[in-house]
mmCIF file of C-alpha atoms and ligand atoms in Angstrom:
data_model
loop_
_atom_site.group_PDB
_atom_site.id
_atom_site.type_symbol
_atom_site.label_atom_id
_atom_site.label_comp_id
_atom_site.label_asym_id
_atom_site.label_seq_id
_atom_site.Cartn_x
_atom_site.Cartn_y
_atom_site.Cartn_z
ATOM 1 C CA MET A 565 -23.025 -160.457 1.578
ATOM 2 C CA ARG A 566 -21.884 -163.214 3.919
ATOM 3 C CA ASN A 567 -24.393 -165.950 4.603
ATOM 4 C CA ILE A 568 -25.490 -166.271 8.232
ATOM 5 C CA LEU A 569 -24.773 -170.008 8.323
ATOM 6 C CA GLY A 570 -21.031 -169.446 7.918
ATOM 7 C CA ILE A 571 -20.884 -171.462 4.693
ATOM 8 C CA ARG A 572 -17.451 -170.989 3.118
ATOM 9 C CA ASN A 573 -17.966 -172.943 -0.116
ATOM 10 C CA TYR A 574 -18.680 -176.329 -1.636
ATOM 11 C CA ASP A 575 -16.479 -179.050 -0.213
ATOM 12 C CA TYR A 576 -16.431 -182.706 -1.368
ATOM 13 C CA LEU A 577 -19.151 -184.786 -2.975
ATOM 14 C CA GLU A 578 -19.420 -188.545 -2.626
ATOM 15 C CA PHE A 579 -20.718 -191.215 -4.965
ATOM 16 C CA TYR A 580 -21.751 -194.714 -3.900
ATOM 17 C CA VAL A 581 -20.859 -197.102 -6.718
ATOM 18 C CA GLY A 582 -20.624 -200.820 -7.460
ATOM 19 C CA SER A 583 -16.851 -200.922 -7.842
ATOM 20 C CA ALA A 584 -14.984 -197.924 -6.474
ATOM 21 C CA LYS A 585 -11.637 -198.891 -7.986
ATOM 22 C CA VAL A 586 -12.987 -199.053 -11.519
ATOM 23 C CA VAL A 587 -15.130 -195.914 -11.264
ATOM 24 C CA ALA A 588 -12.247 -193.955 -9.666
ATOM 25 C CA TYR A 589 -10.076 -194.977 -12.610
ATOM 26 C CA TRP A 590 -12.711 -193.762 -15.081
ATOM 27 C CA PHE A 591 -13.159 -190.442 -13.246
ATOM 28 C CA ALA A 592 -9.411 -189.856 -13.107
ATOM 29 C CA ARG A 593 -8.781 -190.890 -16.700
ATOM 30 C CA ALA A 594 -11.827 -189.374 -18.388
ATOM 31 C CA LEU A 595 -12.189 -186.212 -16.326
ATOM 32 C CA GLY A 596 -8.427 -185.581 -16.104
ATOM 33 C CA MET A 597 -8.341 -185.679 -12.274
ATOM 34 C CA GLN A 598 -5.788 -187.063 -9.783
ATOM 35 C CA VAL A 599 -6.322 -189.880 -7.278
ATOM 36 C CA THR A 600 -4.936 -188.214 -4.144
ATOM 37 C CA ALA A 601 -6.135 -190.272 -1.164
ATOM 38 C CA TYR A 602 -7.488 -193.689 -0.282
ATOM 39 C CA LYS A 603 -9.315 -195.376 2.571
ATOM 40 C CA GLY A 604 -9.774 -199.149 2.726
ATOM 41 C CA PRO A 605 -8.483 -202.395 4.272
ATOM 42 C CA GLU A 606 -4.854 -201.267 3.908
ATOM 43 C CA THR A 607 -5.683 -198.254 6.101
ATOM 44 C CA LEU A 608 -7.617 -200.485 8.531
ATOM 45 C CA HIS A 609 -11.131 -199.769 7.182
ATOM 46 C CA ARG A 610 -12.453 -203.175 6.276
ATOM 47 C CA ASP A 611 -16.076 -202.603 5.277
ATOM 48 C CA ARG A 612 -15.685 -200.102 2.426
ATOM 49 C CA CYS A 613 -13.078 -198.452 0.235
ATOM 50 C CA SER A 614 -13.016 -194.853 -0.905
ATOM 51 C CA TYR A 615 -10.859 -193.026 -3.429
ATOM 52 C CA LEU A 616 -10.493 -189.240 -3.309
ATOM 53 C CA ILE A 617 -9.927 -187.678 -6.708
ATOM 54 C CA GLU A 618 -9.189 -183.990 -7.122
ATOM 55 C CA SER A 619 -8.727 -181.171 -9.592
ATOM 56 C CA GLU A 620 -8.070 -177.727 -8.087
ATOM 57 C CA ASN A 621 -11.087 -177.165 -5.732
ATOM 58 C CA LEU A 622 -13.073 -180.119 -7.024
ATOM 59 C CA LYS A 623 -13.039 -183.038 -4.569
ATOM 60 C CA ILE A 624 -14.889 -186.231 -5.445
ATOM 61 C CA VAL A 625 -15.000 -189.320 -3.246
ATOM 62 C CA ILE A 626 -15.863 -192.637 -4.885
ATOM 63 C CA THR A 627 -16.986 -195.285 -2.383
ATOM 64 C CA GLY A 628 -17.849 -198.957 -2.711
ATOM 65 C CA ALA A 629 -18.756 -201.702 -0.203
ATOM 66 C CA LEU A 630 -16.412 -204.565 0.703
ATOM 67 C CA LYS A 631 -18.647 -206.700 2.904
ATOM 68 C CA PRO A 632 -22.305 -207.797 2.816
ATOM 69 C CA SER A 633 -22.677 -206.107 6.177
ATOM 70 C CA THR A 634 -22.104 -202.711 4.542
ATOM 71 C CA SER A 635 -25.855 -202.554 4.141
ATOM 72 C CA GLU A 636 -26.145 -198.778 3.898
ATOM 73 C CA ILE A 637 -24.188 -198.816 0.626
ATOM 74 C CA TYR A 638 -25.895 -201.915 -0.766
ATOM 75 C CA SER A 639 -29.391 -200.656 -0.025
ATOM 76 C CA PHE A 640 -28.528 -197.379 -1.786
ATOM 77 C CA LEU A 641 -27.083 -199.207 -4.806
ATOM 78 C CA GLY A 642 -29.891 -201.768 -4.960
ATOM 79 C CA LEU A 643 -32.491 -199.036 -5.203
ATOM 80 C CA HIS A 644 -30.794 -196.183 -7.047
ATOM 81 C CA GLY A 645 -27.783 -197.683 -8.823
ATOM 82 C CA ASP A 646 -24.555 -195.656 -8.795
ATOM 83 C CA GLY A 647 -25.222 -192.081 -7.699
ATOM 84 C CA VAL A 648 -24.531 -189.138 -5.412
ATOM 85 C CA LYS A 649 -24.947 -190.113 -1.758
ATOM 86 C CA ARG A 650 -23.902 -186.783 -0.263
ATOM 87 C CA TRP A 651 -22.459 -183.399 -1.058
ATOM 88 C CA SER A 652 -20.936 -181.060 1.429
ATOM 89 C CA VAL A 653 -20.244 -177.472 2.294
ATOM 90 C CA GLU A 654 -17.385 -176.229 4.410
ATOM 91 C CA VAL A 655 -18.637 -174.119 7.334
ATOM 92 C CA ASP A 656 -17.058 -172.023 10.104
ATOM 93 C CA ASP A 657 -18.791 -173.904 12.923
ATOM 94 C CA VAL A 658 -20.447 -177.278 12.297
ATOM 95 C CA GLN A 659 -22.490 -177.246 15.516
ATOM 96 C CA LYS A 660 -23.857 -173.742 14.885
ATOM 97 C CA THR A 661 -24.821 -174.431 11.263
ATOM 98 C CA PHE A 662 -26.421 -177.754 12.176
ATOM 99 C CA ASP A 663 -28.376 -176.219 15.075
ATOM 100 C CA TYR A 664 -29.674 -173.403 12.855
ATOM 101 C CA ALA A 665 -30.697 -175.830 10.097
ATOM 102 C CA VAL A 666 -32.493 -178.245 12.442
ATOM 103 C CA LEU A 667 -34.209 -175.413 14.302
ATOM 104 C CA HIS A 668 -35.504 -174.219 10.918
ATOM 105 C CA GLY A 669 -36.893 -177.530 9.744
ATOM 106 C CA ALA A 670 -33.923 -179.629 8.532
ATOM 107 C CA VAL A 671 -34.136 -183.387 9.159
ATOM 108 C CA PRO A 672 -30.976 -184.479 11.013
ATOM 109 C CA ILE A 673 -29.051 -187.483 9.674
ATOM 110 C CA ILE A 674 -25.669 -187.206 11.426
ATOM 111 C CA PHE A 675 -25.506 -185.190 14.643
ATOM 112 C CA PRO A 676 -22.315 -183.127 15.048
ATOM 113 C CA THR A 677 -19.434 -185.583 15.439
ATOM 114 C CA LYS A 678 -15.643 -185.367 15.641
ATOM 115 C CA LEU A 679 -13.729 -187.734 13.368
ATOM 116 C CA GLU A 680 -10.251 -188.146 14.833
ATOM 117 C CA ASP A 681 -6.876 -189.678 14.098
ATOM 118 C CA LYS A 682 -3.233 -188.852 14.843
ATOM 119 C CA ASN A 683 -3.435 -185.808 12.553
ATOM 120 C CA GLY A 684 -6.198 -184.052 14.486
ATOM 121 C CA TYR A 685 -9.949 -183.958 13.995
ATOM 122 C CA VAL A 686 -12.639 -183.011 11.520
ATOM 123 C CA ASP A 687 -16.094 -181.855 12.632
ATOM 124 C CA HIS A 688 -19.038 -182.974 10.546
ATOM 125 C CA SER A 689 -22.803 -183.378 10.611
ATOM 126 C CA ALA A 690 -25.472 -184.005 7.993
ATOM 127 C CA ILE A 691 -29.085 -183.233 7.158
ATOM 128 C CA LYS A 692 -31.449 -184.937 4.734
ATOM 129 C CA LEU A 693 -31.899 -183.414 1.264
ATOM 130 C CA TYR A 694 -33.615 -185.965 -0.977
ATOM 131 C CA ASP A 695 -34.762 -189.587 -0.418
ATOM 132 C CA ASP A 696 -31.284 -191.012 0.251
ATOM 133 C CA THR A 697 -29.108 -187.961 -0.355
ATOM 134 C CA GLU A 698 -27.683 -185.844 2.418
ATOM 135 C CA LEU A 699 -25.961 -182.497 2.815
ATOM 136 C CA VAL A 700 -22.858 -182.579 5.021
ATOM 137 C CA PHE A 701 -21.499 -179.634 7.012
ATOM 138 C CA ILE A 702 -17.754 -180.023 7.466
ATOM 139 C CA ASN A 703 -14.905 -178.159 9.110
ATOM 140 C CA ARG A 704 -11.313 -179.393 8.969
ATOM 141 C CA ASP A 705 -9.547 -176.386 10.550
ATOM 142 C CA ASN A 706 -8.092 -178.699 13.224
ATOM 143 C CA PHE A 707 -6.909 -181.428 10.901
ATOM 144 C CA LYS A 708 -3.404 -181.653 9.452
ATOM 145 C CA GLY A 709 -3.680 -184.929 7.548
ATOM 146 C CA ILE A 710 -4.888 -185.770 4.054
ATOM 147 C CA PHE A 711 -8.564 -184.929 3.439
ATOM 148 C CA MET A 712 -10.202 -186.657 6.456
ATOM 149 C CA PRO A 713 -9.245 -189.081 9.233
ATOM 150 C CA GLY A 714 -8.867 -192.560 7.784
ATOM 151 C CA PHE A 715 -7.565 -191.377 4.424
ATOM 152 C CA GLU A 716 -3.952 -191.870 3.416
ATOM 153 C CA LYS A 717 -1.917 -191.426 0.261
ATOM 154 C CA PRO A 718 -2.979 -194.088 -2.289
ATOM 155 C CA VAL A 719 -1.255 -197.374 -1.365
ATOM 156 C CA GLN A 720 -0.498 -198.128 -4.923
ATOM 157 C CA LYS A 721 0.801 -195.118 -6.830
ATOM 158 C CA ILE A 722 -1.755 -194.690 -9.562
ATOM 159 C CA GLU A 723 -0.300 -192.851 -12.538
ATOM 160 C CA ILE A 724 -3.050 -192.112 -14.991
ATOM 161 C CA SER A 725 -2.168 -189.977 -17.950
ATOM 162 C CA SER A 726 -4.898 -188.089 -19.719
ATOM 163 C CA GLU A 727 -5.498 -184.696 -21.293
ATOM 164 C CA ASP A 728 -5.526 -181.736 -18.862
ATOM 165 C CA THR A 729 -9.152 -180.668 -18.474
ATOM 166 C CA ALA A 730 -8.710 -177.509 -16.319
ATOM 167 C CA LEU A 731 -11.605 -178.353 -13.956
ATOM 168 C CA LYS A 732 -11.836 -175.835 -11.122
ATOM 169 C CA GLY A 733 -14.693 -176.651 -8.757
ATOM 170 C CA ILE A 734 -18.466 -176.920 -8.415
ATOM 171 C CA ASP A 735 -20.720 -174.259 -9.950
ATOM 172 C CA HIS A 736 -24.107 -175.730 -9.005
ATOM 173 C CA ILE A 737 -25.799 -179.005 -8.031
ATOM 174 C CA VAL A 738 -29.242 -179.981 -9.320
ATOM 175 C CA GLY A 739 -31.858 -182.224 -7.709
ATOM 176 C CA ASN A 740 -34.883 -183.977 -9.238
ATOM 177 C CA VAL A 741 -38.044 -184.486 -7.187
ATOM 178 C CA ARG A 742 -41.501 -185.970 -7.771
ATOM 179 C CA ILE A 743 -44.641 -184.127 -8.878
ATOM 180 C CA ASN A 744 -45.686 -181.586 -6.213
ATOM 181 C CA GLN A 745 -42.417 -181.887 -4.245
ATOM 182 C CA MET A 746 -40.537 -178.958 -5.808
ATOM 183 C CA ALA A 747 -42.165 -176.133 -3.845
ATOM 184 C CA GLN A 748 -41.784 -177.916 -0.512
ATOM 185 C CA THR A 749 -38.154 -178.835 -1.313
ATOM 186 C CA ALA A 750 -37.373 -175.203 -2.194
ATOM 187 C CA ASP A 751 -38.994 -174.078 1.076
ATOM 188 C CA TYR A 752 -36.934 -176.687 2.932
ATOM 189 C CA PHE A 753 -33.663 -175.248 1.517
ATOM 190 C CA ASN A 754 -34.785 -171.661 2.043
ATOM 191 C CA ASN A 755 -35.839 -172.200 5.663
ATOM 192 C CA ALA A 756 -33.150 -174.614 6.835
ATOM 193 C CA LEU A 757 -30.198 -172.954 5.089
ATOM 194 C CA ASP A 758 -31.451 -169.365 4.840
ATOM 195 C CA PHE A 759 -31.401 -169.654 1.021
ATOM 196 C CA GLU A 760 -33.595 -167.651 -1.371
ATOM 197 C CA THR A 761 -35.517 -168.619 -4.505
ATOM 198 C CA PHE A 762 -33.625 -166.996 -7.349
ATOM 199 C CA ILE A 763 -35.453 -168.266 -10.459
ATOM 200 C CA ASP A 764 -38.856 -169.910 -10.782
ATOM 201 C CA PHE A 765 -39.821 -171.623 -14.059
ATOM 202 C CA GLY A 766 -43.557 -172.303 -14.146
ATOM 203 C CA PRO A 767 -45.798 -174.261 -16.527
ATOM 204 C CA GLY A 768 -44.895 -173.532 -20.163
ATOM 205 C CA ASP A 769 -41.513 -171.946 -19.379
ATOM 206 C CA ILE A 770 -39.521 -175.120 -20.053
ATOM 207 C CA SER A 771 -41.116 -177.420 -22.601
ATOM 208 C CA THR A 772 -40.582 -179.015 -25.978
ATOM 209 C CA LYS A 773 -43.155 -180.386 -28.392
ATOM 210 C CA TYR A 774 -43.225 -183.587 -26.295
ATOM 211 C CA SER A 775 -42.402 -182.975 -22.667
ATOM 212 C CA ALA A 776 -42.137 -180.379 -19.925
ATOM 213 C CA LEU A 777 -40.730 -179.705 -16.491
ATOM 214 C CA LEU A 778 -40.901 -177.165 -13.698
ATOM 215 C CA SER A 779 -37.831 -175.754 -11.986
ATOM 216 C CA LYS A 780 -36.971 -173.514 -9.055
ATOM 217 C CA VAL A 781 -33.445 -172.338 -8.329
ATOM 218 C CA VAL A 782 -32.566 -171.790 -4.685
ATOM 219 C CA ARG A 783 -29.250 -170.306 -3.645
ATOM 220 C CA SER A 784 -27.354 -168.957 -0.653
ATOM 221 C CA LYS A 785 -27.810 -165.206 -0.410
ATOM 222 C CA ASP A 786 -24.137 -164.637 -1.321
ATOM 223 C CA ASN A 787 -24.661 -166.781 -4.490
ATOM 224 C CA LEU A 788 -21.930 -169.263 -3.451
ATOM 225 C CA ILE A 789 -24.188 -172.313 -3.336
ATOM 226 C CA LYS A 790 -26.723 -172.738 -6.131
ATOM 227 C CA ASN A 791 -29.235 -175.556 -6.227
ATOM 228 C CA PRO A 792 -31.861 -175.852 -8.974
ATOM 229 C CA ILE A 793 -34.712 -178.299 -8.210
ATOM 230 C CA ASN A 794 -36.758 -179.872 -11.024
ATOM 231 C CA GLU A 795 -40.080 -181.679 -11.023
ATOM 232 C CA PRO A 796 -41.911 -183.322 -13.941
ATOM 233 C CA PHE A 797 -44.759 -181.482 -15.630
ATOM 234 C CA LYS A 798 -47.492 -182.962 -17.790
ATOM 235 C CA GLY A 799 -46.553 -183.116 -21.477
ATOM 236 C CA MET A 800 -47.511 -185.279 -24.442
ATOM 237 C CA PHE A 801 -44.811 -187.802 -23.471
ATOM 238 C CA LYS A 802 -42.637 -188.622 -20.479
ATOM 239 C CA SER A 803 -40.290 -185.857 -19.319
ATOM 240 C CA GLN A 804 -36.616 -186.485 -18.549
ATOM 241 C CA ILE A 805 -37.415 -185.805 -14.876
ATOM 242 C CA GLU A 806 -40.034 -188.572 -14.857
ATOM 243 C CA GLU A 807 -37.488 -190.889 -16.480
ATOM 244 C CA PHE A 808 -35.006 -190.040 -13.719
ATOM 245 C CA ILE A 809 -37.518 -190.662 -10.907
ATOM 246 C CA GLU A 810 -38.481 -194.021 -12.447
ATOM 247 C CA GLN A 811 -34.954 -195.229 -13.154
ATOM 248 C CA TYR A 812 -33.430 -193.897 -9.913
ATOM 249 C CA HIS A 813 -36.435 -195.116 -7.932
ATOM 250 C CA GLY A 814 -36.707 -191.871 -6.058
ATOM 251 C CA THR A 815 -35.467 -188.340 -5.748
ATOM 252 C CA GLY A 816 -31.797 -187.351 -5.849
ATOM 253 C CA VAL A 817 -29.007 -185.442 -7.553
ATOM 254 C CA GLN A 818 -29.534 -185.184 -11.302
ATOM 255 C CA HIS A 819 -26.393 -183.305 -12.334
ATOM 256 C CA ILE A 820 -23.374 -181.466 -11.037
ATOM 257 C CA ALA A 821 -22.067 -178.483 -12.960
ATOM 258 C CA ILE A 822 -18.287 -178.171 -12.885
ATOM 259 C CA GLU A 823 -16.735 -174.779 -13.545
ATOM 260 C CA THR A 824 -13.802 -174.093 -15.819
ATOM 261 C CA ASP A 825 -12.017 -170.923 -16.972
ATOM 262 C CA ASP A 826 -11.327 -172.376 -20.400
ATOM 263 C CA ILE A 827 -14.238 -174.420 -21.681
ATOM 264 C CA LEU A 828 -12.727 -174.826 -25.162
ATOM 265 C CA LYS A 829 -9.741 -176.594 -23.638
ATOM 266 C CA THR A 830 -11.923 -178.496 -21.147
ATOM 267 C CA ILE A 831 -14.295 -179.916 -23.744
ATOM 268 C CA ALA A 832 -11.544 -180.667 -26.302
ATOM 269 C CA SER A 833 -9.661 -182.618 -23.591
ATOM 270 C CA LEU A 834 -12.729 -184.395 -22.226
ATOM 271 C CA ARG A 835 -13.672 -185.509 -25.745
ATOM 272 C CA LYS A 836 -10.115 -186.845 -26.291
ATOM 273 C CA ASN A 837 -10.427 -188.674 -22.970
ATOM 274 C CA GLY A 838 -13.584 -190.394 -24.222
ATOM 275 C CA VAL A 839 -16.358 -188.476 -22.417
ATOM 276 C CA GLU A 840 -19.655 -188.547 -24.351
ATOM 277 C CA PHE A 841 -21.766 -185.404 -24.675
ATOM 278 C CA LEU A 842 -25.289 -184.590 -25.774
ATOM 279 C CA GLU A 843 -25.343 -183.854 -29.481
ATOM 280 C CA ILE A 844 -26.326 -180.331 -30.495
ATOM 281 C CA PRO A 845 -27.859 -179.867 -33.988
ATOM 282 C CA ASP A 846 -26.058 -177.642 -36.537
ATOM 283 C CA THR A 847 -29.188 -175.464 -36.750
ATOM 284 C CA TYR A 848 -28.371 -174.220 -33.214
ATOM 285 C CA TYR A 849 -25.128 -172.663 -34.529
ATOM 286 C CA ASP A 850 -26.771 -171.364 -37.734
ATOM 287 C CA LEU A 851 -29.146 -169.436 -35.469
ATOM 288 C CA MET A 852 -26.243 -168.201 -33.313
ATOM 289 C CA ARG A 853 -24.414 -166.874 -36.428
ATOM 290 C CA GLU A 854 -27.561 -164.996 -37.506
ATOM 291 C CA LYS A 855 -27.691 -163.283 -34.111
ATOM 292 C CA ASN A 856 -23.960 -162.469 -34.376
ATOM 293 C CA PRO A 857 -23.393 -162.323 -30.585
ATOM 294 C CA ASP A 858 -20.616 -160.223 -29.063
ATOM 295 C CA ILE A 859 -18.545 -163.049 -27.572
ATOM 296 C CA VAL A 860 -14.836 -163.774 -27.238
ATOM 297 C CA GLU A 861 -15.123 -167.294 -28.665
ATOM 298 C CA ASN A 862 -15.251 -168.229 -32.316
ATOM 299 C CA ILE A 863 -18.611 -169.805 -33.242
ATOM 300 C CA ASP A 864 -16.861 -172.389 -35.473
ATOM 301 C CA ASP A 865 -14.920 -173.588 -32.393
ATOM 302 C CA LEU A 866 -18.102 -173.794 -30.319
ATOM 303 C CA GLN A 867 -19.796 -175.811 -33.082
ATOM 304 C CA ARG A 868 -16.806 -178.150 -33.543
ATOM 305 C CA LEU A 869 -16.854 -178.927 -29.815
ATOM 306 C CA GLY A 870 -20.667 -178.818 -29.451
ATOM 307 C CA ILE A 871 -20.652 -176.068 -26.799
ATOM 308 C CA LEU A 872 -23.818 -174.086 -26.010
ATOM 309 C CA MET A 873 -23.898 -170.339 -25.290
ATOM 310 C CA ASP A 874 -26.459 -168.133 -23.558
ATOM 311 C CA PHE A 875 -26.561 -164.451 -22.584
ATOM 312 C CA GLU A 876 -27.417 -163.981 -18.918
ATOM 313 C CA GLY A 877 -27.735 -160.602 -17.233
ATOM 314 C CA ASP A 878 -24.456 -158.727 -17.670
ATOM 315 C CA GLY A 879 -22.525 -161.587 -19.156
ATOM 316 C CA TYR A 880 -22.865 -164.922 -20.867
ATOM 317 C CA LEU A 881 -22.230 -168.544 -20.138
ATOM 318 C CA LEU A 882 -20.867 -171.448 -22.122
ATOM 319 C CA GLN A 883 -22.000 -174.925 -21.187
ATOM 320 C CA LEU A 884 -22.228 -178.526 -22.278
ATOM 321 C CA PHE A 885 -23.818 -181.652 -20.808
ATOM 322 C CA THR A 886 -22.544 -185.217 -20.808
ATOM 323 C CA LYS A 887 -24.643 -188.256 -21.556
ATOM 324 C CA PRO A 888 -25.578 -190.249 -18.413
ATOM 325 C CA ILE A 889 -22.368 -191.296 -16.613
ATOM 326 C CA PHE A 890 -23.447 -194.603 -15.043
ATOM 327 C CA ASP A 891 -25.485 -197.590 -16.310
ATOM 328 C CA ARG A 892 -28.874 -196.065 -15.590
ATOM 329 C CA PRO A 893 -29.965 -192.856 -17.390
ATOM 330 C CA THR A 894 -29.859 -190.834 -14.168
ATOM 331 C CA PHE A 895 -26.780 -188.806 -13.209
ATOM 332 C CA PHE A 896 -24.781 -186.614 -15.633
ATOM 333 C CA PHE A 897 -22.226 -183.793 -15.527
ATOM 334 C CA GLU A 898 -22.402 -180.273 -16.902
ATOM 335 C CA PHE A 899 -19.308 -178.182 -17.673
ATOM 336 C CA ILE A 900 -19.744 -174.433 -17.485
ATOM 337 C CA GLN A 901 -17.755 -171.255 -17.996
ATOM 338 C CA ARG A 902 -19.204 -167.915 -16.927
ATOM 339 C CA ARG A 903 -18.048 -164.696 -18.573
ATOM 340 C CA GLY A 904 -18.920 -161.344 -16.998
ATOM 341 C CA LYS A 905 -21.684 -161.323 -14.404
ATOM 342 C CA SER A 906 -23.605 -164.338 -15.628
ATOM 343 C CA GLU A 907 -25.754 -165.844 -12.888
ATOM 344 C CA GLY A 908 -28.278 -168.015 -14.732
ATOM 345 C CA PHE A 909 -28.262 -171.595 -15.946
ATOM 346 C CA GLY A 910 -28.653 -171.372 -19.716
ATOM 347 C CA GLN A 911 -32.424 -171.052 -20.012
ATOM 348 C CA GLY A 912 -31.972 -169.979 -23.673
ATOM 349 C CA ASN A 913 -30.491 -173.432 -24.354
ATOM 350 C CA PHE A 914 -33.222 -175.512 -22.754
ATOM 351 C CA GLN A 915 -35.081 -176.064 -26.024
ATOM 352 C CA ALA A 916 -32.070 -177.383 -27.991
ATOM 353 C CA LEU A 917 -30.932 -179.362 -24.991
ATOM 354 C CA PHE A 918 -34.158 -181.100 -24.158
ATOM 355 C CA GLU A 919 -34.768 -182.029 -27.779
ATOM 356 C CA SER A 920 -31.359 -183.706 -27.702
ATOM 357 C CA ILE A 921 -32.200 -185.501 -24.421
ATOM 358 C CA GLU A 922 -35.517 -186.682 -25.887
ATOM 359 C CA LEU A 923 -33.716 -188.281 -28.844
ATOM 360 C CA ASP A 924 -31.654 -190.355 -26.368
ATOM 361 C CA GLN A 925 -34.739 -191.062 -24.224
ATOM 362 C CA GLU A 926 -36.487 -192.433 -27.301
ATOM 363 C CA LYS A 927 -33.490 -194.713 -28.076
ATOM 364 C CA ARG A 928 -33.781 -196.098 -24.504
ATOM 365 C CA GLY A 929 -37.538 -196.664 -24.976
ATOM 366 C CA ASN A 930 -38.318 -194.268 -22.130
ATOM 367 C CA LEU A 931 -40.039 -191.394 -23.941
ATOM 368 C CA LYS A 932 -43.595 -192.729 -24.308
HETATM 369 FE FE1 FE2 B 1126 -27.056 -177.059 -14.695
#
């Protein structure tokens, strides 16, 4: 079923960071991606610099400020630290999608605008999602240049060799909100974007001995765009969502799940490239062997690489989560491979996962 907003798929996502050059290098080197475009003083943009890094359909823009007057970036960084400023979806008609969203309750941030240069134009607009995070609608059908007006091939050819990680694109994007904000945020998505609530985890569904959270998954009706939303729930100690809200000083994107067709290769390469993952206890794999699941992968391989597995509907998924990427324990990546018709998010793994997160939370002094 086609969605009525004309959403074609995920497009780029953009991070605001302290030093774009250094972070872009880490993303390219560690995640096995290519720096493909650049915007900055050399391309006559003097207040900020941005690096586009890509792997198949995955497009990540890393942006940093160059002048004190770039206050929008500094105020974001001062409050939240490095994090996701915006993510975007490609649409058939930016004006139409924006009008529908705003008519149905979306808060406008950027009204439909044409960005132009000698290569044509890109239409874009944006609505508010979380405190300082926005969703961009973009269409570049009338643009022949690289990525977006203002971007050019990297001035300095950056050759970064690393292991091939076979990253394909975005599977889902997850947001964290405060207590009592989850239901209203889900309604906001469902009304403004004509999404539907696909899964709803209530009290007691996701909890460990120490902490708990609530989660609703909203998605476009064609299942292209999937957006779980978490809020903290009362437990004995502080939940990972509470830690995020405290350390990020607000609501925002908690993790981005990147899809791959070969997670064994992806994780082996990412580990060689120095990416750190949550540690999964051996007991998790002992339990998996007892259940003797009908899967293509060898359980010894999954254990060696620390990959989690969960049966979902008519298929199963394989997934693994990194440790926090930036200085603050806020944003992280997930890598996911879906086999068959798997539509969920690994609910069977939540227990093992959250116990692992709590161990790290305790090391940071943020559990109690
Ligand atoms: Fe996820």
